[in-house]
Amino acid sequence: GNAKYDKGDFAQAIADYSSAIKLSPADTLALNNRGNAYASRRDFDRAIADLTQAIKFNPEYAQGYNDRGVAYGAKGDVDRALADFDLASKYDPRNSLAFYNRGLAYRDKHSVDRAIQNFDAAIKLNPNYTAAYYNRGNAYEFKRDYDRAIADFDAAIKLKPGYAIAYYDRALSYGAKGEADRAIADFSESIR
């Protein structure tokens, strides 16, 4: 199932995970993986059902809460997503992904300061978390704190030099500061 999932063959992955679950109905990992395969096919209701079942068998299963939170978020149920990310970070306080996802959920609720706090936590746990720097930069940009936004876009670009969208957003921040030449250079780099 995992090999097929990694190849993007979600239908076959689901079939293999289903066989594993038939042999061992309380297999938390197989339920979680099948839930993620359903989510990859945008079948969020089935994903949530499997992830809920995995959590039922292991009530402190941080990865299950995180993954179910992602599925709820994809359905637009940000409040349920936040509740799951809270539980994921409670049961695994070293899980940078749970903090990152909670930051995205707070961003979706337009709670920018709380989003920044969670991106801060994700970066503290994983100083090489490119997407956390990028999204924290966007949050600072939203607050018109362009210097901090640029610093975060710089960090994202340093970690991933070909990160075109980070160049683009850094260009927007430079433009907002009236630094047209730097904005043009970043737009050009984003295009390249």
mmCIF file of C-alpha atoms in Angstrom, residues 44 65-75 81 84-85 101:
data_model
loop_
_atom_site.group_PDB
_atom_site.id
_atom_site.type_symbol
_atom_site.label_atom_id
_atom_site.label_comp_id
_atom_site.label_asym_id
_atom_site.label_seq_id
_atom_site.Cartn_x
_atom_site.Cartn_y
_atom_site.Cartn_z
ATOM 1 C CA PHE A 44 -12.513 13.778 2.625
ATOM 2 C CA TYR A 65 -5.285 13.998 14.750
ATOM 3 C CA ASN A 66 -2.945 15.961 12.489
ATOM 4 C CA ASP A 67 -4.051 14.145 9.355
ATOM 5 C CA ARG A 68 -7.728 14.391 10.248
ATOM 6 C CA GLY A 69 -7.223 18.104 10.897
ATOM 7 C CA VAL A 70 -5.821 18.459 7.388
ATOM 8 C CA ALA A 71 -8.883 16.675 5.983
ATOM 9 C CA TYR A 72 -11.259 18.880 7.978
ATOM 10 C CA GLY A 73 -9.367 21.946 6.781
ATOM 11 C CA ALA A 74 -9.642 20.793 3.177
ATOM 12 C CA LYS A 75 -13.414 20.551 3.672
ATOM 13 C CA ALA A 81 -9.210 21.266 12.062
ATOM 14 C CA ASP A 84 -7.426 18.295 15.926
ATOM 15 C CA PHE A 85 -4.186 20.255 15.559
ATOM 16 C CA ASN A 101 -0.851 23.136 10.071
#
